[in-house]
Structures are given as structure tokens and as C-alpha cells.
Short mmCIF file of C-alpha atoms and ligand atoms in Angstrom, two decimals:
data_model
loop_
_atom_site.label_atom_id
_atom_site.label_comp_id
_atom_site.label_asym_id
_atom_site.label_seq_id
_atom_site.Cartn_x
_atom_site.Cartn_y
_atom_site.Cartn_z
CA MET U 1 17.86 -47.26 -19.41
CA ILE U 2 19.05 -43.84 -18.75
CA MET U 3 18.99 -42.77 -22.50
CA LEU U 4 15.25 -44.14 -22.59
CA LYS U 5 14.42 -41.97 -19.50
CA ASN U 6 15.80 -38.92 -21.41
CA LEU U 7 13.80 -39.64 -24.66
CA PHE U 8 10.57 -39.41 -22.70
CA LYS U 9 11.67 -36.31 -20.43
CA LYS U 10 9.78 -33.19 -20.87
CA PRO U 11 11.87 -30.73 -22.74
CA GLU U 12 13.43 -28.15 -20.67
CA HIS U 13 12.76 -24.55 -21.53
CA LYS U 14 15.84 -22.58 -22.27
CA VAL U 15 15.74 -19.78 -19.87
CA ASP U 16 18.38 -17.15 -19.29
CA PHE U 17 18.50 -16.56 -15.66
CA GLU U 18 20.56 -13.43 -16.06
CA ASN U 19 17.76 -11.71 -17.84
CA LEU U 20 14.64 -12.54 -15.99
CA PRO U 21 11.39 -10.46 -16.40
CA GLN U 22 11.36 -8.43 -13.20
CA HIS U 23 7.75 -8.32 -12.82
CA ILE U 24 5.14 -10.94 -13.88
CA GLY U 25 1.40 -10.58 -13.72
CA ILE U 26 -0.75 -13.59 -13.90
CA ILE U 27 -4.54 -13.69 -14.60
CA MET U 28 -5.34 -16.88 -12.74
CA ASP U 29 -8.27 -17.98 -14.99
CA GLY U 30 -9.99 -21.39 -15.66
CA ASN U 31 -10.92 -22.66 -12.26
CA GLY U 32 -14.42 -23.07 -13.00
CA ARG U 33 -13.99 -24.76 -16.26
CA TRP U 34 -11.37 -27.16 -14.66
CA ALA U 35 -14.22 -28.15 -12.06
CA LYS U 36 -16.70 -28.43 -14.66
CA LYS U 37 -14.73 -30.84 -16.73
CA ARG U 38 -14.55 -33.17 -13.62
CA GLY U 39 -18.25 -32.82 -12.69
CA LEU U 40 -17.12 -31.02 -9.64
CA PRO U 41 -18.69 -27.60 -8.09
CA ARG U 42 -16.93 -24.43 -9.25
CA SER U 43 -15.77 -23.87 -5.49
CA SER U 44 -13.65 -27.21 -6.04
CA GLY U 45 -12.05 -25.42 -9.06
CA HIS U 46 -11.22 -22.24 -6.91
CA ALA U 47 -9.67 -24.45 -4.31
CA ALA U 48 -7.45 -26.27 -6.70
CA GLY U 49 -6.57 -22.86 -7.99
CA ALA U 50 -5.50 -21.74 -4.73
CA LYS U 51 -3.03 -24.72 -4.40
CA THR U 52 -1.67 -23.87 -7.86
CA PHE U 53 -1.26 -20.24 -6.77
CA GLU U 54 0.80 -21.33 -3.70
CA ARG U 55 3.02 -23.57 -5.86
CA ILE U 56 3.57 -21.07 -8.43
CA VAL U 57 4.56 -18.25 -5.93
CA GLU U 58 7.15 -20.73 -4.38
CA ASP U 59 8.39 -21.54 -8.13
CA ALA U 60 8.50 -17.76 -9.14
CA GLY U 61 10.61 -17.20 -5.97
CA ASN U 62 12.96 -19.88 -6.65
CA ILE U 63 13.55 -18.82 -10.27
CA GLY U 64 14.46 -15.43 -9.13
CA ILE U 65 11.42 -13.30 -10.19
CA LYS U 66 11.40 -10.03 -8.16
CA ILE U 67 7.79 -9.14 -8.40
CA VAL U 68 4.62 -11.25 -9.14
CA THR U 69 1.01 -9.87 -9.37
CA VAL U 70 -1.69 -12.24 -9.23
CA TYR U 71 -5.35 -11.48 -10.19
CA ALA U 72 -7.50 -13.07 -7.60
CA PHE U 73 -10.72 -11.25 -7.59
CA SER U 74 -11.88 -8.60 -9.83
CA THR U 75 -14.18 -5.62 -8.96
CA GLU U 76 -16.58 -7.36 -11.66
CA ASN U 77 -16.49 -10.79 -9.82
CA TRP U 78 -19.13 -9.76 -7.11
CA SER U 79 -21.60 -10.26 -10.07
CA ARG U 80 -21.04 -14.08 -9.54
CA PRO U 81 -23.70 -16.22 -7.74
CA LYS U 82 -23.56 -15.55 -4.00
CA GLU U 83 -22.58 -18.97 -3.16
CA GLU U 84 -19.46 -18.83 -5.61
CA VAL U 85 -18.39 -15.42 -3.98
CA ASN U 86 -18.63 -16.90 -0.49
CA ALA U 87 -16.67 -19.91 -1.46
CA LEU U 88 -13.97 -17.39 -2.77
CA MET U 89 -14.07 -15.27 0.35
CA ALA U 90 -13.87 -18.51 2.65
CA LEU U 91 -10.71 -19.52 0.48
CA LEU U 92 -9.12 -16.09 0.89
CA GLU U 93 -9.63 -16.03 4.62
CA ASP U 94 -8.39 -19.31 5.01
CA TYR U 95 -5.07 -18.10 3.31
CA LEU U 96 -5.05 -15.11 5.58
CA ASP U 97 -5.46 -17.42 8.63
CA HIS U 98 -2.99 -20.05 7.64
CA GLY U 99 -0.69 -18.72 4.82
CA LEU U 100 1.59 -16.41 6.81
CA GLU U 101 4.17 -19.11 7.93
CA ARG U 102 4.62 -20.48 4.43
CA LEU U 103 5.23 -16.74 3.09
CA SER U 104 7.66 -16.08 5.62
CA ASN U 105 9.57 -19.35 5.06
CA ARG U 106 9.83 -18.42 1.46
CA ASP U 107 10.75 -14.73 2.32
CA VAL U 108 7.99 -13.41 0.46
CA LYS U 109 6.53 -9.91 0.95
CA ILE U 110 2.91 -9.78 0.32
CA HIS U 111 0.98 -6.57 -0.73
CA PHE U 112 -2.73 -6.46 -1.43
CA ILE U 113 -3.98 -4.20 -4.36
CA GLY U 114 -7.53 -3.24 -4.98
CA ASP U 115 -10.18 -1.40 -3.20
CA MET U 116 -10.16 -3.03 0.23
CA SER U 117 -12.89 -0.82 1.58
CA ALA U 118 -15.54 -3.50 0.23
CA PHE U 119 -14.28 -5.78 2.91
CA SER U 120 -15.31 -6.09 6.62
CA ASP U 121 -13.01 -4.61 9.16
CA GLU U 122 -11.94 -7.72 10.66
CA PHE U 123 -11.11 -8.89 7.00
CA GLN U 124 -9.09 -5.69 6.40
CA LYS U 125 -7.38 -6.26 9.77
CA LYS U 126 -6.27 -9.65 8.52
CA LEU U 127 -4.88 -8.22 5.25
CA CYS U 128 -2.91 -5.39 7.06
CA HIS U 129 -1.50 -8.09 9.42
CA MET U 130 -0.27 -10.28 6.81
CA GLU U 131 1.34 -7.25 4.94
CA LYS U 132 2.92 -5.99 8.19
CA THR U 133 4.23 -9.41 9.21
CA THR U 134 5.90 -9.82 5.78
CA TYR U 135 6.98 -6.29 5.26
CA ASN U 136 10.66 -6.91 5.77
CA ASN U 137 11.03 -9.97 3.75
CA SER U 138 13.34 -9.29 1.01
CA GLY U 139 12.53 -12.17 -1.52
CA LEU U 140 9.82 -12.27 -3.83
CA LEU U 141 7.31 -9.11 -3.79
CA LEU U 142 3.82 -10.75 -4.21
CA ASN U 143 0.92 -8.35 -5.17
CA VAL U 144 -2.46 -10.08 -4.66
CA ALA U 145 -5.13 -8.24 -6.57
CA LEU U 146 -8.27 -8.38 -4.48
CA ASN U 147 -11.56 -6.38 -5.52
CA TYR U 148 -9.09 -4.99 -7.97
CA GLY U 149 -10.14 -3.26 -11.28
CA GLY U 150 -7.70 -1.18 -13.47
CA ARG U 151 -10.22 1.37 -14.00
CA ASN U 152 -11.08 1.77 -10.44
CA GLU U 153 -7.50 2.04 -9.65
CA ILE U 154 -6.99 4.84 -12.14
CA THR U 155 -10.25 6.54 -10.91
CA ASN U 156 -9.21 6.33 -7.27
CA ALA U 157 -5.52 7.84 -8.41
CA VAL U 158 -7.35 10.73 -10.11
CA ARG U 159 -9.37 11.39 -7.11
CA ILE U 160 -6.46 11.54 -4.83
CA ILE U 161 -4.68 13.69 -7.19
CA ALA U 162 -7.68 16.21 -7.54
CA GLU U 163 -7.83 16.36 -3.93
CA LYS U 164 -4.10 17.42 -3.72
CA VAL U 165 -4.70 20.00 -6.24
CA LYS U 166 -7.64 21.38 -4.45
CA ASP U 167 -5.68 21.45 -1.29
CA GLY U 168 -2.91 23.42 -3.16
CA GLU U 169 -0.28 20.58 -2.72
CA LEU U 170 0.08 20.04 -6.36
CA SER U 171 -0.81 22.14 -9.39
CA CYS U 172 -2.46 20.94 -12.57
CA SER U 173 0.63 21.50 -14.67
CA ASP U 174 2.81 19.56 -12.50
CA ILE U 175 0.72 16.38 -13.16
CA THR U 176 2.74 13.97 -15.37
CA GLU U 177 2.44 10.17 -16.08
CA GLU U 178 4.69 9.52 -13.17
CA THR U 179 2.24 11.46 -10.98
CA ILE U 180 -0.47 9.03 -12.12
CA SER U 181 1.91 5.81 -11.63
CA GLU U 182 2.75 7.05 -8.07
CA HIS U 183 -0.96 7.06 -7.14
CA LEU U 184 -1.69 3.62 -8.34
CA TYR U 185 -1.82 0.55 -5.89
CA THR U 186 1.63 -0.32 -7.48
CA SER U 187 3.41 2.77 -6.68
CA GLY U 188 7.08 2.68 -6.59
CA GLN U 189 7.03 -0.88 -8.54
CA ALA U 190 8.38 -1.59 -11.95
CA ASP U 191 5.49 -2.15 -14.39
CA PRO U 192 5.04 -5.81 -15.50
CA ASP U 193 7.18 -6.97 -18.28
CA LEU U 194 5.02 -10.07 -18.76
CA ILE U 195 1.47 -10.79 -18.52
CA ILE U 196 0.23 -14.45 -18.35
CA ARG U 197 -3.30 -15.63 -18.90
CA PRO U 198 -4.13 -19.23 -18.94
CA SER U 199 -7.51 -20.78 -19.86
CA GLY U 200 -7.39 -19.56 -23.56
CA GLU U 201 -8.94 -16.25 -23.07
CA TYR U 202 -7.27 -13.39 -24.94
CA ARG U 203 -8.18 -10.34 -22.89
CA LEU U 204 -6.95 -8.30 -20.10
CA SER U 205 -10.55 -8.26 -18.05
CA ASN U 206 -9.59 -4.86 -16.37
CA PHE U 207 -6.15 -6.11 -14.90
CA LEU U 208 -3.31 -3.58 -14.75
CA LEU U 209 -4.60 -1.44 -17.40
CA TRP U 210 -2.05 1.36 -16.93
CA GLN U 211 0.93 -0.65 -16.00
CA SER U 212 0.50 -3.02 -18.84
CA ALA U 213 0.99 -0.39 -21.51
CA TYR U 214 4.18 -2.19 -22.72
CA SER U 215 3.87 -5.58 -21.11
CA GLU U 216 4.47 -8.68 -23.30
CA PHE U 217 1.50 -10.77 -23.32
CA TRP U 218 1.44 -14.76 -22.95
CA TYR U 219 -1.65 -16.90 -23.37
CA SER U 220 -1.94 -20.58 -22.78
CA ASN U 221 -4.98 -22.97 -23.16
CA CYS U 222 -4.10 -24.65 -19.86
CA LEU U 223 -6.67 -24.00 -17.09
CA TRP U 224 -5.10 -22.43 -14.03
CA PRO U 225 -5.19 -25.48 -11.80
CA ASP U 226 -3.11 -27.34 -14.30
CA PHE U 227 -0.55 -24.50 -14.60
CA THR U 228 3.07 -25.85 -13.58
CA LYS U 229 6.46 -24.43 -13.05
CA GLU U 230 7.06 -25.82 -16.68
CA ASP U 231 4.37 -23.33 -18.08
CA LEU U 232 5.97 -20.65 -15.98
CA LEU U 233 9.55 -21.38 -17.65
CA LYS U 234 8.01 -21.66 -20.96
CA SER U 235 6.37 -18.29 -20.78
CA ILE U 236 9.60 -16.83 -19.73
CA SER U 237 11.66 -18.46 -22.39
CA ASP U 238 9.18 -17.16 -25.01
CA PHE U 239 9.24 -13.80 -23.55
CA GLN U 240 13.16 -13.80 -23.89
CA LYS U 241 12.79 -14.32 -27.62
CA ARG U 242 10.51 -11.28 -27.88
CA ASN U 243 11.80 -7.97 -29.40
CA ARG U 244 10.55 -5.22 -27.05
CA ARG U 245 10.94 -1.96 -28.96
CA PHE U 246 8.99 0.48 -26.74
CA GLY U 247 8.23 2.53 -29.83
CA GLY U 248 11.70 2.70 -31.07
CA VAL U 249 13.07 0.85 -34.00
C1 IPE N 1 -10.76 -17.51 -12.13
O1 IPE N 1 -11.45 -18.70 -12.64
C2 IPE N 1 -10.86 -17.21 -10.77
C3 IPE N 1 -11.75 -16.07 -10.48
C4 IPE N 1 -12.07 -15.14 -11.39
C5 IPE N 1 -12.00 -15.75 -9.12
P1 IPE N 1 -12.92 -18.63 -13.28
O2 IPE N 1 -13.78 -18.72 -12.14
O3 IPE N 1 -13.14 -17.29 -13.84
O4 IPE N 1 -13.05 -19.77 -13.98
P2 IPE N 1 -13.70 -20.05 -15.51
O5 IPE N 1 -13.26 -18.64 -16.39
O6 IPE N 1 -15.14 -19.83 -15.11
O7 IPE N 1 -13.18 -21.29 -16.07
C1 IPE N 2 -10.51 -12.37 -14.52
O1 IPE N 2 -11.04 -13.53 -14.84
C2 IPE N 2 -10.43 -12.05 -13.06
C3 IPE N 2 -9.56 -12.97 -12.31
C4 IPE N 2 -8.97 -14.04 -12.88
C5 IPE N 2 -9.69 -12.86 -10.85
P1 IPE N 2 -12.76 -13.43 -15.15
O2 IPE N 2 -13.06 -15.03 -15.33
O3 IPE N 2 -13.42 -12.82 -14.17
O4 IPE N 2 -12.68 -12.85 -16.52
P2 IPE N 2 -13.71 -12.65 -17.75
O5 IPE N 2 -15.14 -12.72 -17.24
O6 IPE N 2 -13.47 -13.91 -18.48
O7 IPE N 2 -13.43 -11.65 -18.51
MG1 MG N 3 -12.91 -16.91 -15.98
#
């Protein structure tokens, strides 16, 4: 009986827990298609995607990943129908209102990356409150990309650096790659080792443009609401088989 059970057990992916990717980026894509397949409104897909987000954050923390960056809303996503944008914002607000305890129970420190000035003062206060309350948590660092665009992030960094040059705080010749990195929303963090994109799309869609210079990419046809811990382990296991050369031999 036990042998029969083992026969049908899903294969375990061999993961070397001593050599985990430090930072994983996830493009949480495919919510709309997941809903369409079921004859549901796109907002139901986003609600299902939000549940997967919570599950995967917990799994990543348990696996021992140090940093996870999830792409939740891009600078381009404002172009979607108003109804859909409102549904996404309502889900976010619900998370801000009710997600704090779960984050603290899991020792997760949250950090929002993106241009927050697009949101109302009240919404921004909630974002700050969540960041401040989880600031001393020492488990997983979770970056949530909201109104995030890689080009917007680099433009913003250039603007801040230019201001510093203008004010005499910095000279042009002192600007290095590190200067740029230090002025991004992910300042002080390791670059993503692995970027995961489900839903069968093979593009970055403006996600972590600067930081992904040497990231390993992992794609899957699975739609985000269906993404499981097994998929995460498979991506890590595949990542560990890659030969990262960073331009060397
Ligand atoms: C990702 O799912 C969620 C956001 C972009 C906010 P999509 O809504 O892009 O789902 P598809 O790609 O249409 O299936
Ligand atoms: C990327 O997905 C943005 C997020 C997952 C938040 P999109 O669905 O917006 O990207 P495209 O339009 O397929 O490139
Ligand atoms: Mg999409």
C-alpha cells in the first residue's frame, strides 16, 4: 500500500538548501487567463492570485529564501479598464488592512518599491504603517512592486543623482554603477539571482531592468493562481543546475 502511494507521489525536486538563490523575483502573471478559463471575471483571477501570493511568501520564507520581490502592479497596468484597476486596488487595500498579522507571524519584513506618489495620502499612510511595523522582522525581506516600472525607477535615480550634482554633494566623475544601484528602490539589497515568470510569457515587462543584468530566468506555462510550492522548488532546483559565468569562462 505504501509503495503504491509512493508510485503516485509527485517527484520531489532536488534542492540544495545550502546554496539557495538569495533573491528571487516573481512576475505574478496569468490571473486574467486563469479567470477566463473558468468563465469568471478577471477580478476573481486577481483574488485567486492574491491567495497564491500569500502562500508563496510563506513557502519562500520556510525554504529559507532571504529576499523575494513580487511584481504586483506595473506603471503600465493603469491602462487597464477602470473596473479592473479598482478591483486590484481594493485587493491591495484589503491586504494593507488585514495582512499585517500574518506578515509578523511569519517574521516577514515588507518593503514597497515603485512610485508611491500616485496613491492617495491615506493609502500611502497604510503602506508606511505596514513597512514600519514589520521593519524589525528578521525573516524574509519581501519587496512588493507597486506602480513599479524599471524605467521609471532608473529615471527617478538619475533625477536624484542630478540634484546631488547640482547641489555640489557629488561630482559627475564620482558617479559609478554603485551610485545608480544605491539610488534604486532596492538600494542595499543583493540583485535577484532568479526571476520567475509563470503564464507562458517570455518577457520582463519592465521588471527590475537594472537589477536583472545577471539574473537567471525561469519560465512556466502555469498561471499564477495555480503556482505551487512544487513549482517554486522546481525553479530553484533548475536554477542550481545553471552555470552562471558573469562574463567569465
Ligand atoms: C497579473 O495577471 C496581474 C497583474 C498584472 C496585476 P494579469 O492580469 O496580467 O493576467 P493575464 O496576463 O491577463 O492572464
Ligand atoms: C506584468 O504583467 C506586470 C505584473 C505582473 C504586475 P503584465 O500582464 O502587465 O505584462 P504584459 O502586458 O503581459 O507584458
Ligand atoms: Mg498579464
